[in-house]
Coordinates of C-alpha atoms in Angstrom, one line a residue:
M1 CA -58.1 98.4 61.2
A2 CA -55.3 96.4 59.6
V3 CA -53.3 95.7 62.7
S4 CA -53.0 91.9 63.1
Q5 CA -52.9 90.4 66.6
V6 CA -50.0 88.3 67.6
K7 CA -49.5 85.3 69.9
K8 CA -46.6 84.4 72.1
L9 CA -45.4 80.9 71.8
G10 CA -42.7 78.8 73.6
I11 CA -41.1 75.9 71.8
V12 CA -39.0 73.1 73.4
V13 CA -37.0 70.8 71.1
T14 CA -34.2 68.3 71.6
S15 CA -30.7 69.8 71.0
E16 CA -30.0 67.7 67.9
R17 CA -33.1 69.1 66.2
K18 CA -32.4 72.7 67.0
I19 CA -30.8 73.5 63.6
E20 CA -33.7 71.8 61.8
L21 CA -36.2 73.9 63.9
I22 CA -34.3 77.1 63.0
K23 CA -34.5 76.3 59.3
L24 CA -38.2 75.5 59.5
L25 CA -39.0 78.8 61.4
Q26 CA -36.9 80.7 58.9
R27 CA -38.6 79.2 55.9
F28 CA -42.0 79.7 57.5
G29 CA -41.1 83.4 57.6
H30 CA -43.9 84.7 59.9
V31 CA -42.3 84.6 63.3
Q32 CA -40.2 87.0 65.3
L33 CA -37.8 85.3 67.7
I34 CA -37.5 86.8 71.2
E35 CA -34.0 87.2 72.5
P36 CA -33.6 85.9 76.1
E37 CA -32.1 88.0 78.8
K38 CA -29.1 85.7 79.0
S39 CA -27.6 83.8 76.1
D40 CA -24.4 81.9 75.2
E41 CA -22.8 85.1 73.9
N42 CA -19.3 83.6 73.5
R43 CA -20.5 80.7 71.3
T44 CA -22.8 82.9 69.3
A45 CA -20.1 85.5 68.7
E46 CA -17.7 82.8 67.6
L47 CA -20.3 81.4 65.1
Q48 CA -21.2 84.8 63.8
S49 CA -17.6 85.7 63.4
Q50 CA -16.9 82.7 61.2
I51 CA -20.0 83.1 59.0
S52 CA -19.4 86.9 58.8
E53 CA -15.9 86.4 57.6
R54 CA -17.1 83.9 55.0
L55 CA -19.8 86.3 53.9
K56 CA -17.5 89.3 53.7
N57 CA -15.1 87.1 51.6
V58 CA -17.6 86.4 48.9
Q59 CA -19.1 89.9 49.0
D60 CA -15.7 91.5 48.4
A61 CA -15.1 89.1 45.6
L62 CA -18.5 89.8 44.0
E63 CA -17.8 93.5 44.3
L64 CA -14.5 93.0 42.5
L65 CA -16.2 91.0 39.7
E66 CA -19.0 93.6 39.2
K67 CA -16.3 96.3 38.9
Y68 CA -14.6 94.4 36.0
D69 CA -17.8 93.2 34.3
N70 CA -18.3 95.5 31.3
S71 CA -20.7 93.1 29.5
K72 CA -23.8 94.2 31.3
S73 CA -26.3 96.3 29.4
F74 CA -29.5 98.1 30.4
K75 CA -31.4 95.1 29.2
D76 CA -29.5 92.9 31.7
L77 CA -30.7 95.1 34.6
L78 CA -34.3 94.5 33.6
K79 CA -33.9 90.7 33.6
P80 CA -35.8 88.8 36.3
K81 CA -33.9 87.2 39.1
T82 CA -33.0 83.6 39.0
E83 CA -35.8 81.6 40.7
L84 CA -34.7 78.8 43.1
S85 CA -36.3 76.9 45.9
P86 CA -34.5 77.1 49.3
D87 CA -33.2 73.6 48.8
E88 CA -31.9 74.4 45.3
L89 CA -30.2 77.5 46.6
E90 CA -28.5 75.4 49.3
N91 CA -27.3 72.8 46.8
A92 CA -26.2 75.5 44.3
A93 CA -23.9 77.2 46.9
K94 CA -20.8 75.2 46.1
K95 CA -17.7 75.3 48.4
E96 CA -15.4 75.7 45.4
N97 CA -17.0 79.1 44.7
E98 CA -15.8 80.2 48.2
E99 CA -12.3 79.2 47.2
I100 CA -12.6 81.2 44.0
S101 CA -13.7 84.1 46.1
T102 CA -10.6 83.8 48.3
K103 CA -8.4 83.7 45.2
L104 CA -10.1 86.8 43.8
N105 CA -9.6 88.7 47.1
S106 CA -6.0 87.6 47.0
L107 CA -5.7 89.1 43.5
K108 CA -7.5 92.2 44.8
N109 CA -4.9 92.6 47.5
K110 CA -2.1 92.2 45.0
L111 CA -3.7 95.0 42.9
R112 CA -3.7 97.3 45.9
E113 CA -0.1 96.5 46.6
L114 CA 0.8 97.1 43.0
E115 CA -1.2 100.4 42.9
A116 CA 0.9 101.6 45.9
E117 CA 4.2 100.5 44.2
I118 CA 3.2 102.1 40.9
S119 CA 2.3 105.3 42.6
S120 CA 5.6 105.3 44.6
E121 CA 7.6 104.4 41.5
Q122 CA 5.8 107.1 39.4
T123 CA 6.5 109.7 42.1
Y124 CA 10.2 108.7 42.2
L125 CA 10.5 108.8 38.4
D126 CA 8.9 112.2 38.2
R127 CA 11.5 113.4 40.8
I128 CA 14.5 112.1 38.9
T129 CA 13.4 112.7 35.3
K130 CA 14.0 116.5 35.6
W131 CA 17.7 115.7 36.1
R132 CA 18.1 113.8 32.8
F133 CA 20.4 116.6 31.5
A134 CA 23.0 115.9 34.2
S135 CA 26.2 114.0 33.2
V136 CA 27.3 113.3 36.7
P137 CA 26.1 110.6 39.2
F138 CA 23.6 111.7 41.9
N139 CA 25.7 110.5 44.8
Q140 CA 29.5 110.8 44.1
N141 CA 30.6 113.2 46.9
E142 CA 32.3 110.5 48.8
S143 CA 34.5 109.7 45.8
L144 CA 35.6 113.3 45.4
K145 CA 38.5 114.6 47.6
Y146 CA 38.2 118.4 47.1
T147 CA 34.9 119.1 45.4
E148 CA 31.2 118.6 46.3
V149 CA 28.2 118.4 43.9
F150 CA 24.7 119.5 44.9
F151 CA 21.6 118.9 42.9
V152 CA 19.3 121.7 43.8
S153 CA 15.8 123.0 42.9
G154 CA 13.5 125.9 43.7
K155 CA 11.7 128.8 42.1
S156 CA 13.1 129.8 38.7
E157 CA 13.9 133.3 39.6
S158 CA 15.8 132.1 42.7
V159 CA 17.8 129.5 40.7
Q160 CA 18.9 132.3 38.3
L161 CA 20.4 134.2 41.3
I162 CA 22.6 131.4 42.6
E163 CA 25.6 132.3 40.5
T164 CA 25.4 136.0 41.4
R165 CA 25.2 135.2 45.1
M166 CA 28.1 132.8 44.9
I167 CA 30.3 135.6 43.4
E168 CA 29.1 138.0 46.1
E169 CA 30.0 135.6 48.8
K170 CA 33.3 134.9 47.1
I171 CA 32.5 131.2 46.8
N172 CA 34.5 129.3 44.3
A173 CA 31.7 127.5 42.5
H174 CA 30.4 126.5 39.1
V175 CA 26.6 126.6 38.5
C176 CA 25.2 124.4 35.8
I177 CA 21.7 125.5 34.7
P178 CA 20.2 123.5 31.8
E179 CA 18.1 126.2 30.3
E180 CA 16.7 129.7 30.9
N181 CA 13.9 129.8 33.5
S182 CA 14.9 126.4 34.7
S183 CA 14.0 125.4 38.3
E184 CA 16.9 123.0 38.6
A185 CA 20.6 123.4 38.8
I186 CA 23.8 121.5 39.6
L187 CA 26.5 123.2 41.9
F188 CA 30.2 122.3 41.8
F189 CA 32.1 123.9 44.7
I190 CA 35.1 123.5 47.0
K191 CA 34.2 121.4 50.1
E192 CA 35.5 124.0 52.5
H193 CA 32.7 126.4 51.2
N194 CA 30.0 123.9 52.2
D195 CA 28.5 126.0 55.0
K196 CA 28.5 129.2 52.9
V197 CA 26.8 127.4 50.0
L198 CA 24.1 126.0 52.4
H199 CA 23.6 129.5 53.8
V200 CA 23.1 131.0 50.3
L201 CA 20.7 128.3 49.3
S202 CA 18.7 128.8 52.4
E203 CA 18.4 132.5 51.8
L204 CA 17.2 131.9 48.3
G205 CA 14.7 129.2 49.4
I206 CA 16.4 126.5 47.3
V207 CA 16.5 122.9 48.5
Q208 CA 19.0 120.2 47.9
E209 CA 17.8 117.0 46.2
E210 CA 19.2 114.0 48.0
I211 CA 18.9 111.0 45.7
E212 CA 20.7 107.9 46.9
S213 CA 22.3 106.4 43.8
D214 CA 25.8 106.3 42.3
K215 CA 24.4 106.0 38.8
L216 CA 24.1 108.6 36.1
P217 CA 20.6 110.2 36.0
E218 CA 20.0 108.8 32.5
E219 CA 20.8 105.3 33.6
L220 CA 18.7 105.6 36.7
I221 CA 15.7 107.0 34.8
E222 CA 15.8 104.2 32.2
E223 CA 16.0 101.6 35.0
H224 CA 12.9 103.0 36.7
I225 CA 11.0 103.4 33.5
K226 CA 11.5 99.7 33.0
T227 CA 10.5 98.9 36.6
L228 CA 7.3 101.0 36.2
K229 CA 6.5 99.2 32.9
D230 CA 7.0 95.8 34.6
L231 CA 4.7 96.8 37.4
K232 CA 2.0 98.0 35.0
D233 CA 2.3 94.8 33.0
E234 CA 1.9 92.8 36.1
Y235 CA -1.2 94.9 37.1
E236 CA -2.8 94.3 33.7
K237 CA -2.0 90.6 33.9
I238 CA -3.9 90.4 37.3
E239 CA -6.8 92.4 35.9
Y240 CA -7.0 90.0 33.0
E241 CA -7.0 87.1 35.5
I242 CA -9.8 88.7 37.4
S243 CA -11.9 89.2 34.2
E244 CA -11.4 85.5 33.4
N245 CA -13.3 84.7 36.6
I246 CA -16.4 86.9 35.7
K247 CA -18.0 83.6 34.5
Y248 CA -18.4 82.7 38.2
Q249 CA -20.3 85.8 39.1
N250 CA -23.7 84.2 39.1
D251 CA -22.4 81.3 41.2
I252 CA -20.9 83.7 43.7
Q253 CA -24.1 85.6 43.9
V254 CA -25.9 82.4 44.8
L255 CA -23.3 81.7 47.4
T256 CA -23.7 85.2 48.8
D257 CA -27.4 84.7 49.3
H258 CA -26.8 81.3 50.9
L259 CA -24.3 82.7 53.4
S260 CA -26.6 85.6 54.2
I261 CA -29.3 83.0 55.1
L262 CA -26.8 81.1 57.3
K263 CA -25.8 84.4 59.0
T264 CA -29.5 85.0 59.8
Q265 CA -29.8 81.5 61.2
E266 CA -26.8 82.1 63.4
E267 CA -28.4 85.3 64.6
G268 CA -31.5 83.4 65.4
E269 CA -29.6 80.7 67.3
R270 CA -28.7 83.2 70.0
C271 CA -32.4 83.5 70.9
F272 CA -32.3 79.8 72.1
V273 CA -31.8 78.8 75.7
N274 CA -29.8 75.6 75.8
T275 CA -29.6 72.8 78.3
K276 CA -27.7 69.5 78.0
Y277 CA -30.4 67.7 76.1
C278 CA -32.9 70.3 75.1
C279 CA -33.3 73.9 73.9
F280 CA -36.1 76.4 74.3
V281 CA -37.1 79.5 72.3
K282 CA -39.9 82.1 72.6
L283 CA -41.3 83.8 69.6
W284 CA -44.1 86.0 68.3
V285 CA -46.4 84.8 65.6
E286 CA -49.3 86.4 63.8
K287 CA -52.5 85.1 65.4
A288 CA -54.0 84.0 62.1
K289 CA -50.9 81.9 61.3
A290 CA -50.3 80.4 64.8
N291 CA -52.2 77.1 64.1
I292 CA -50.5 76.7 60.7
L293 CA -47.1 77.0 62.4
K294 CA -48.0 74.4 65.0
K295 CA -49.1 71.9 62.4
H296 CA -46.1 72.7 60.2
L297 CA -43.7 72.0 63.1
A298 CA -45.5 69.0 64.4
V299 CA -45.4 67.3 61.0
N300 CA -41.7 67.9 60.5
I301 CA -40.3 67.4 64.1
K302 CA -41.7 64.7 66.4
E303 CA -39.6 65.6 69.4
I304 CA -41.2 69.0 70.0
E305 CA -43.4 70.8 72.5
I306 CA -45.3 74.0 71.6
M307 CA -47.1 76.1 74.2
E308 CA -48.9 79.4 74.2
L309 CA -47.4 81.9 76.7
P310 CA -49.3 84.7 78.4
I311 CA -48.5 88.3 77.3
E312 CA -47.6 90.6 80.1
S313 CA -49.4 93.9 80.3
D314 CA -46.2 95.9 80.0
E315 CA -44.6 93.8 77.4
N316 CA -43.5 95.4 74.1
V317 CA -45.7 93.4 71.7
P318 CA -44.6 93.8 68.0
V319 CA -47.2 95.1 65.5
V320 CA -48.0 93.4 62.2
L321 CA -49.4 95.8 59.6
S322 CA -51.5 93.6 57.3
G323 CA -53.0 96.0 54.8
N324 CA -54.5 94.9 51.5
A325 CA -53.1 95.4 48.0
L326 CA -54.7 98.9 47.8
T327 CA -53.4 100.3 51.1
S328 CA -50.1 98.5 51.7
P329 CA -48.1 100.9 49.4
F330 CA -49.0 103.7 51.9
Q331 CA -47.6 101.8 54.9
S332 CA -44.1 103.1 54.4
I333 CA -45.5 106.6 55.1
T334 CA -47.1 105.4 58.3
T335 CA -43.9 103.7 59.5
M336 CA -41.9 106.9 58.8
Y337 CA -44.1 108.6 61.4
G338 CA -44.3 105.7 63.8
I339 CA -45.6 102.2 64.4
P340 CA -49.1 101.8 65.9
G341 CA -49.0 100.8 69.6
R342 CA -50.7 97.5 70.8
T343 CA -53.9 99.5 71.7
E344 CA -53.9 101.6 68.5
F345 CA -55.2 101.0 65.0
D346 CA -53.4 101.3 61.7
P347 CA -54.1 104.8 60.3
T348 CA -52.9 103.8 56.8
P349 CA -56.3 103.3 55.0
L350 CA -57.7 106.3 56.9
F351 CA -55.2 108.8 55.4
A352 CA -54.5 107.2 52.0
P353 CA -57.3 108.9 50.0
F354 CA -56.3 112.3 51.5
F355 CA -52.6 111.7 50.6
V356 CA -53.4 110.9 46.9
L357 CA -55.9 113.8 46.6
F358 CA -53.4 116.3 48.2
F359 CA -50.6 115.1 45.9
G360 CA -52.8 115.7 42.8
F361 CA -53.7 119.2 44.2
C362 CA -50.0 120.0 44.7
L363 CA -48.9 118.9 41.2
S364 CA -52.2 119.8 39.4
D365 CA -50.9 119.2 35.8
A366 CA -52.5 116.4 34.0
G367 CA -49.6 116.1 31.5
Y368 CA -47.2 115.6 34.4
G369 CA -49.6 113.1 35.9
L370 CA -49.7 111.1 32.7
V371 CA -45.9 111.0 32.6
I372 CA -45.8 109.7 36.2
L373 CA -48.5 107.1 35.5
L374 CA -46.8 105.8 32.4
L375 CA -43.4 105.5 34.1
S376 CA -44.9 103.8 37.1
L377 CA -46.8 101.3 34.9
F378 CA -43.6 100.6 32.9
G379 CA -41.7 100.0 36.2
L380 CA -44.4 97.6 37.4
S381 CA -44.2 95.7 34.1
L382 CA -40.6 94.7 34.9
K383 CA -40.0 91.4 36.7
A384 CA -36.7 92.4 38.2
I385 CA -38.0 95.0 40.6
D386 CA -37.8 94.6 44.4
K387 CA -41.0 94.2 46.4
D388 CA -40.6 97.5 48.2
I389 CA -39.8 99.3 45.0
K390 CA -43.0 97.8 43.5
K391 CA -45.0 99.2 46.4
G392 CA -43.5 102.6 45.7
L393 CA -44.4 102.4 42.0
V394 CA -48.0 101.4 42.9
L395 CA -48.2 104.5 45.2
M396 CA -46.9 106.7 42.3
T397 CA -49.5 105.1 40.0
Y398 CA -52.2 106.3 42.4
C399 CA -50.7 109.7 42.6
G400 CA -50.3 109.9 38.8
F401 CA -54.0 109.1 38.3
S402 CA -55.0 111.7 40.9
T403 CA -52.8 114.3 39.2
I404 CA -54.4 113.6 35.8
V405 CA -57.9 114.0 37.2
I406 CA -57.3 117.2 39.1
G407 CA -55.0 118.6 36.4
A408 CA -57.7 118.0 33.7
L409 CA -60.3 119.7 35.9
A410 CA -57.9 122.7 36.3
G411 CA -56.9 122.7 32.6
G412 CA -53.2 122.0 33.2
W413 CA -51.5 120.1 30.4
F414 CA -47.7 120.7 30.5
G415 CA -48.4 124.4 31.1
L416 CA -49.9 124.9 27.7
P417 CA -52.4 127.8 27.2
L418 CA -55.1 125.6 25.6
E419 CA -57.4 128.6 25.0
T420 CA -54.9 130.0 22.4
I421 CA -54.5 126.7 20.6
D422 CA -57.1 126.2 17.9
N423 CA -57.4 122.4 17.2
G424 CA -59.6 119.5 18.1
V425 CA -57.4 118.1 20.8
S426 CA -57.2 121.3 22.8
K427 CA -60.9 121.8 22.5
W428 CA -61.5 118.3 23.8
L429 CA -59.1 118.8 26.7
L430 CA -60.8 122.1 27.5
G431 CA -64.1 120.2 27.8
F432 CA -62.8 118.7 31.1
K433 CA -61.8 122.1 32.6
V434 CA -64.0 123.2 35.5
V435 CA -61.8 125.9 37.2
D436 CA -58.9 128.1 36.2
P437 CA -56.5 128.3 39.2
N438 CA -55.0 131.6 38.0
K439 CA -58.4 133.4 37.6
D440 CA -60.2 131.6 40.4
A441 CA -57.4 131.6 42.9
L442 CA -59.8 132.4 45.8
L443 CA -62.0 129.4 44.9
V444 CA -59.0 127.1 44.8
M445 CA -57.9 128.4 48.1
G446 CA -61.4 127.7 49.5
L447 CA -61.3 124.2 48.2
S448 CA -57.9 123.6 49.8
L449 CA -59.1 124.9 53.2
L450 CA -62.3 122.9 52.9
L451 CA -60.2 119.7 52.4
G452 CA -58.2 120.7 55.4
A453 CA -61.3 121.2 57.6
I454 CA -62.7 117.9 56.5
Q455 CA -59.4 116.1 57.4
I456 CA -59.2 117.8 60.8
L457 CA -62.8 116.9 61.6
W458 CA -62.1 113.3 60.5
S459 CA -59.1 113.2 62.9
K460 CA -61.4 114.2 65.8
L461 CA -63.8 111.3 64.9
L462 CA -60.8 108.9 64.9
A463 CA -59.6 110.3 68.2
M464 CA -63.1 109.6 69.6
Y465 CA -63.1 106.1 68.2
K466 CA -59.7 105.4 69.8
A467 CA -60.9 106.7 73.2
I468 CA -64.0 104.4 73.0
K469 CA -61.8 101.5 72.0
N470 CA -59.6 102.0 75.0
S471 CA -62.7 102.5 77.3
E472 CA -61.8 106.2 77.9
Y473 CA -65.4 107.4 77.6
M474 CA -64.9 110.9 79.0
D475 CA -62.1 111.5 76.5
A476 CA -64.4 110.2 73.8
F477 CA -67.2 112.6 74.8
E478 CA -64.7 115.5 74.8
E479 CA -63.6 114.6 71.3
F480 CA -67.2 114.4 70.1
I481 CA -67.9 117.8 71.6
W482 CA -64.9 119.2 69.8
F483 CA -66.0 117.6 66.6
I484 CA -69.5 119.3 66.9
Y485 CA -67.8 122.6 68.0
L486 CA -65.4 122.7 65.1
S487 CA -68.1 121.6 62.6
V488 CA -69.9 124.8 63.6
F489 CA -66.8 127.0 64.0
F490 CA -65.4 126.5 60.5
P491 CA -68.7 127.6 58.7
S492 CA -69.0 130.4 61.2
V493 CA -65.6 131.8 60.1
V494 CA -66.7 131.6 56.5
K495 CA -70.0 133.3 57.3
Y496 CA -68.1 136.0 59.2
A497 CA -65.9 136.6 56.1
G498 CA -69.1 137.2 54.1
Y499 CA -69.1 134.1 52.0
I500 CA -72.3 132.7 53.5
K501 CA -75.5 134.8 53.5
G502 CA -78.1 134.4 56.2
Q503 CA -77.8 131.3 58.5
Y504 CA -77.5 133.3 61.7
W505 CA -78.3 130.2 63.7
L506 CA -74.6 129.2 63.3
Y507 CA -73.5 131.8 65.8
T508 CA -76.0 130.6 68.4
V509 CA -74.9 127.0 68.0
F510 CA -71.3 128.1 68.1
I511 CA -71.8 129.9 71.4
Y512 CA -73.6 126.9 73.0
M513 CA -70.9 124.5 71.8
A514 CA -68.2 126.8 73.3
I515 CA -70.0 126.7 76.6
V516 CA -70.1 122.8 76.4
V517 CA -66.4 122.7 75.7
I518 CA -65.8 124.8 78.8
I519 CA -68.0 122.6 80.9
V520 CA -66.3 119.4 79.7
A521 CA -62.9 120.9 80.3
L522 CA -64.0 121.9 83.8
I523 CA -65.1 118.4 84.6
K524 CA -61.9 116.8 83.3
S525 CA -59.5 119.3 84.8
K526 CA -57.4 118.1 87.7
A527 CA -56.2 121.5 88.8
N528 CA -57.2 123.0 92.1
I529 CA -60.7 124.6 92.5
I530 CA -59.4 128.2 91.9
L531 CA -57.5 127.5 88.7
R532 CA -60.0 125.1 87.3
P533 CA -62.5 127.6 85.8
V534 CA -59.6 129.7 84.3
L535 CA -58.0 126.7 82.7
S536 CA -61.3 125.5 81.4
I537 CA -62.0 128.9 79.7
L538 CA -58.5 128.9 78.2
K539 CA -59.3 125.5 76.6
L540 CA -61.2 127.5 74.0
Y541 CA -57.8 128.9 72.9
D542 CA -57.2 125.5 71.2
T543 CA -59.6 126.8 68.6
V544 CA -56.7 129.1 67.3
G545 CA -54.5 126.0 66.9
Y546 CA -57.2 124.2 64.9
F547 CA -57.7 127.3 62.7
G548 CA -54.0 127.4 62.1
D549 CA -54.0 123.8 61.2
V550 CA -56.7 124.4 58.5
L551 CA -54.7 127.3 57.1
S552 CA -51.7 125.0 56.6
Y553 CA -53.7 123.3 53.8
S554 CA -53.4 126.5 51.7
R555 CA -50.0 125.1 50.6
L556 CA -52.1 122.8 48.3
M557 CA -53.1 125.8 46.2
A558 CA -49.7 127.5 46.4
L559 CA -47.8 124.4 45.1
G560 CA -50.3 123.8 42.4
L561 CA -50.0 127.4 41.1
A562 CA -46.1 127.1 41.3
T563 CA -46.1 123.9 39.2
G564 CA -48.3 125.5 36.4
G565 CA -46.3 128.8 36.6
V566 CA -42.9 127.1 36.1
A567 CA -44.3 124.9 33.3
L568 CA -45.7 128.0 31.5
A569 CA -42.3 129.8 31.9
I570 CA -40.5 126.8 30.4
N571 CA -42.7 126.9 27.3
M572 CA -42.2 130.6 26.9
I573 CA -38.4 130.3 27.2
A574 CA -38.4 127.5 24.7
Q575 CA -40.5 129.5 22.2
L576 CA -38.2 132.5 22.6
A577 CA -35.2 130.3 21.9
A578 CA -36.8 129.0 18.7
D579 CA -37.6 132.5 17.5
M580 CA -34.3 134.1 18.4
I581 CA -31.8 131.4 17.3
P582 CA -31.8 130.9 13.5
G583 CA -31.2 127.5 12.1
V584 CA -30.8 125.4 15.3
G585 CA -33.6 127.2 17.2
I586 CA -35.9 124.3 17.0
I587 CA -33.3 121.9 18.4
V588 CA -32.6 124.3 21.3
Q589 CA -36.4 124.6 21.9
I590 CA -36.8 120.8 22.1
A591 CA -33.9 120.5 24.5
I592 CA -35.3 123.2 26.7
L593 CA -38.8 121.6 26.7
I594 CA -37.4 118.1 27.5
F595 CA -35.0 119.1 30.2
G596 CA -37.1 121.9 31.6
H597 CA -40.2 119.9 32.1
A598 CA -38.2 116.9 33.3
F599 CA -36.6 119.1 36.0
N600 CA -40.0 120.6 36.9
I601 CA -41.6 117.2 37.2
I602 CA -38.8 115.9 39.5
I603 CA -38.8 119.0 41.7
N604 CA -42.5 119.3 42.0
V605 CA -43.1 115.5 42.5
L606 CA -40.7 115.7 45.4
G607 CA -42.4 118.8 46.8
S608 CA -45.9 117.3 46.3
F609 CA -44.9 114.1 48.1
I610 CA -43.1 115.9 51.0
H611 CA -45.9 118.5 51.6
S612 CA -48.7 115.9 51.3
M613 CA -46.8 113.7 53.8
R614 CA -46.2 116.7 56.1
L615 CA -49.9 117.4 56.3
Q616 CA -50.5 113.9 57.4
F617 CA -47.7 114.0 60.0
V618 CA -48.3 117.4 61.5
E619 CA -52.0 118.2 61.0
F620 CA -53.6 114.7 61.0
F621 CA -51.7 112.0 62.9
Q622 CA -51.0 114.2 65.9
K623 CA -54.7 114.4 66.7
F624 CA -55.1 110.7 67.4
F625 CA -52.0 108.6 66.6
D626 CA -49.2 108.1 69.1
G627 CA -47.1 105.6 67.1
G628 CA -45.2 104.1 70.1
G629 CA -45.2 100.5 68.9
S630 CA -42.5 98.3 67.5
M631 CA -42.6 96.7 64.0
F632 CA -42.8 92.9 63.7
K633 CA -39.5 91.8 62.4
P634 CA -39.9 88.4 60.7
F635 CA -37.2 85.7 61.0
K636 CA -37.2 84.8 57.3
L637 CA -35.3 83.9 54.2
S638 CA -33.9 87.1 52.7
T639 CA -31.9 87.2 49.5
K640 CA -30.5 89.8 47.2
Y641 CA -29.7 88.1 44.0
V642 CA -32.0 85.1 43.9
R643 CA -35.8 85.0 44.0
L644 CA -36.9 82.2 46.3
I645 CA -40.0 80.2 45.3
N646 CA -41.7 77.1 46.7
K647 CA -41.7 74.0 44.6

């Protein structure tokens, strides 16, 4: 079920053809190189260090250009990537663009230095500007024989008390305060009172400003204003020089992709075992592509030997998920839980219909589904989207369609009360309505639990299939018995609740199947002969777990009701705003409708996705899927800015 088998190959080639082999394998793109236990780590590290430095150099330059490129518009973001063949990409990656990148990084470093200088200069200027009123130099105490000058600052109320405290301490001093409530002051006092002055300043929490300059504050301020202006001019000049290099942005993008490919090649080279004349590499290849690879290599390299290697029983064999166009968008959900082991099957196509159905149940508003569908189709129409993003959009297209169908059946259209709207459109939409979730909540709950019971039973059949596939026939028989037992148990619960009349034979079958479950558990149990009967009877307690699993599916109804309830509330609030606010009420109403429903869509799409995924992970996968495998990691050409094509 969509898990491709892989082969293990060994390739021997002459040393001079090694790089050619690496390029061929990378361009083939369907192999995973196996790293040997011992490799030439020193040489590999040296090579990787060189290429990594070059790559970082151009990436940093590209980041700088993107920062200063203000010409890009939304239309540019939607443009398709440049299409080049691998050879064209290699030829387009010019060495001079690497030199331009080095120059740009040098300019970037200068900008950083200037930023630090400008910040330091601005801080210093802010510090001295407040002394513009002073008519004495900052540092002239050495030239004075009897007097000292202090430039001090502190809280305004403390500064105002300086003169009073000087008088109290009988200090012969003159205090110059430029204005009332000022936080700065200049003190002139006799040198022999230095200690007393410092004591007073300390008491008041006032600090002395120590500025090393013998110039007048006005002169010093003007000097540093000019210095700051010169620094800013130089900064702008460098910014202009950077913007002049934006024309090389596309060329540097090509170079970045080329160096990324070289880096991958260097990483692949460490998987080779080298001798004096030859080198050897082991790899995994998808079974269906093994012969194609052999022919491809044989045609291009004559001095080559390719052999199939045996796969050890305990070897960690990578898994290739080869789903079709319909199911591959769901593979990301599978891989979030785990990768199928070598003896497992891919559960993706087996849960995909349930996921889409559950998503529609959770959202259950056809209007919201239509928005999701249209946005997804618009995204798919763009040529510039990434392959993984495209898969996500396809998945949301499925979910949007499911939401439209289920929402239409439930009469949900942007939370509108269609019954109160008398026009042809509402009557036409009401024609699709089958159930009202608000009036028939019990019916919707029953449908949710029924879907849960069906998926639980489906999981038991898959567990049985897995056991048969692995020749575990007793386990398969046990899963089959549980399938029959639960198939009777779930209807029996419904009958017991009074929703099924008659059909008393269900109880009889239920009792017999319970006995069979105990017998099977008794046979399989490895406990001692005394505990075995007790543990076998306790096996029936698993029924409670399965019943709880089914109840988990009630969230489908709860989330569906929540979406419709919030949508209805948004419409009511918008209508109230229109009625209560004269003049601009209609504008407020439109704003509330747009932003309210947009918020509701985002929140509930996220909730629907998470809860639908949780049901697969917790209630479905755990019944049969271990997910202990490792993903096949192809050694391939990978680019960010250029779309590679074969010509």
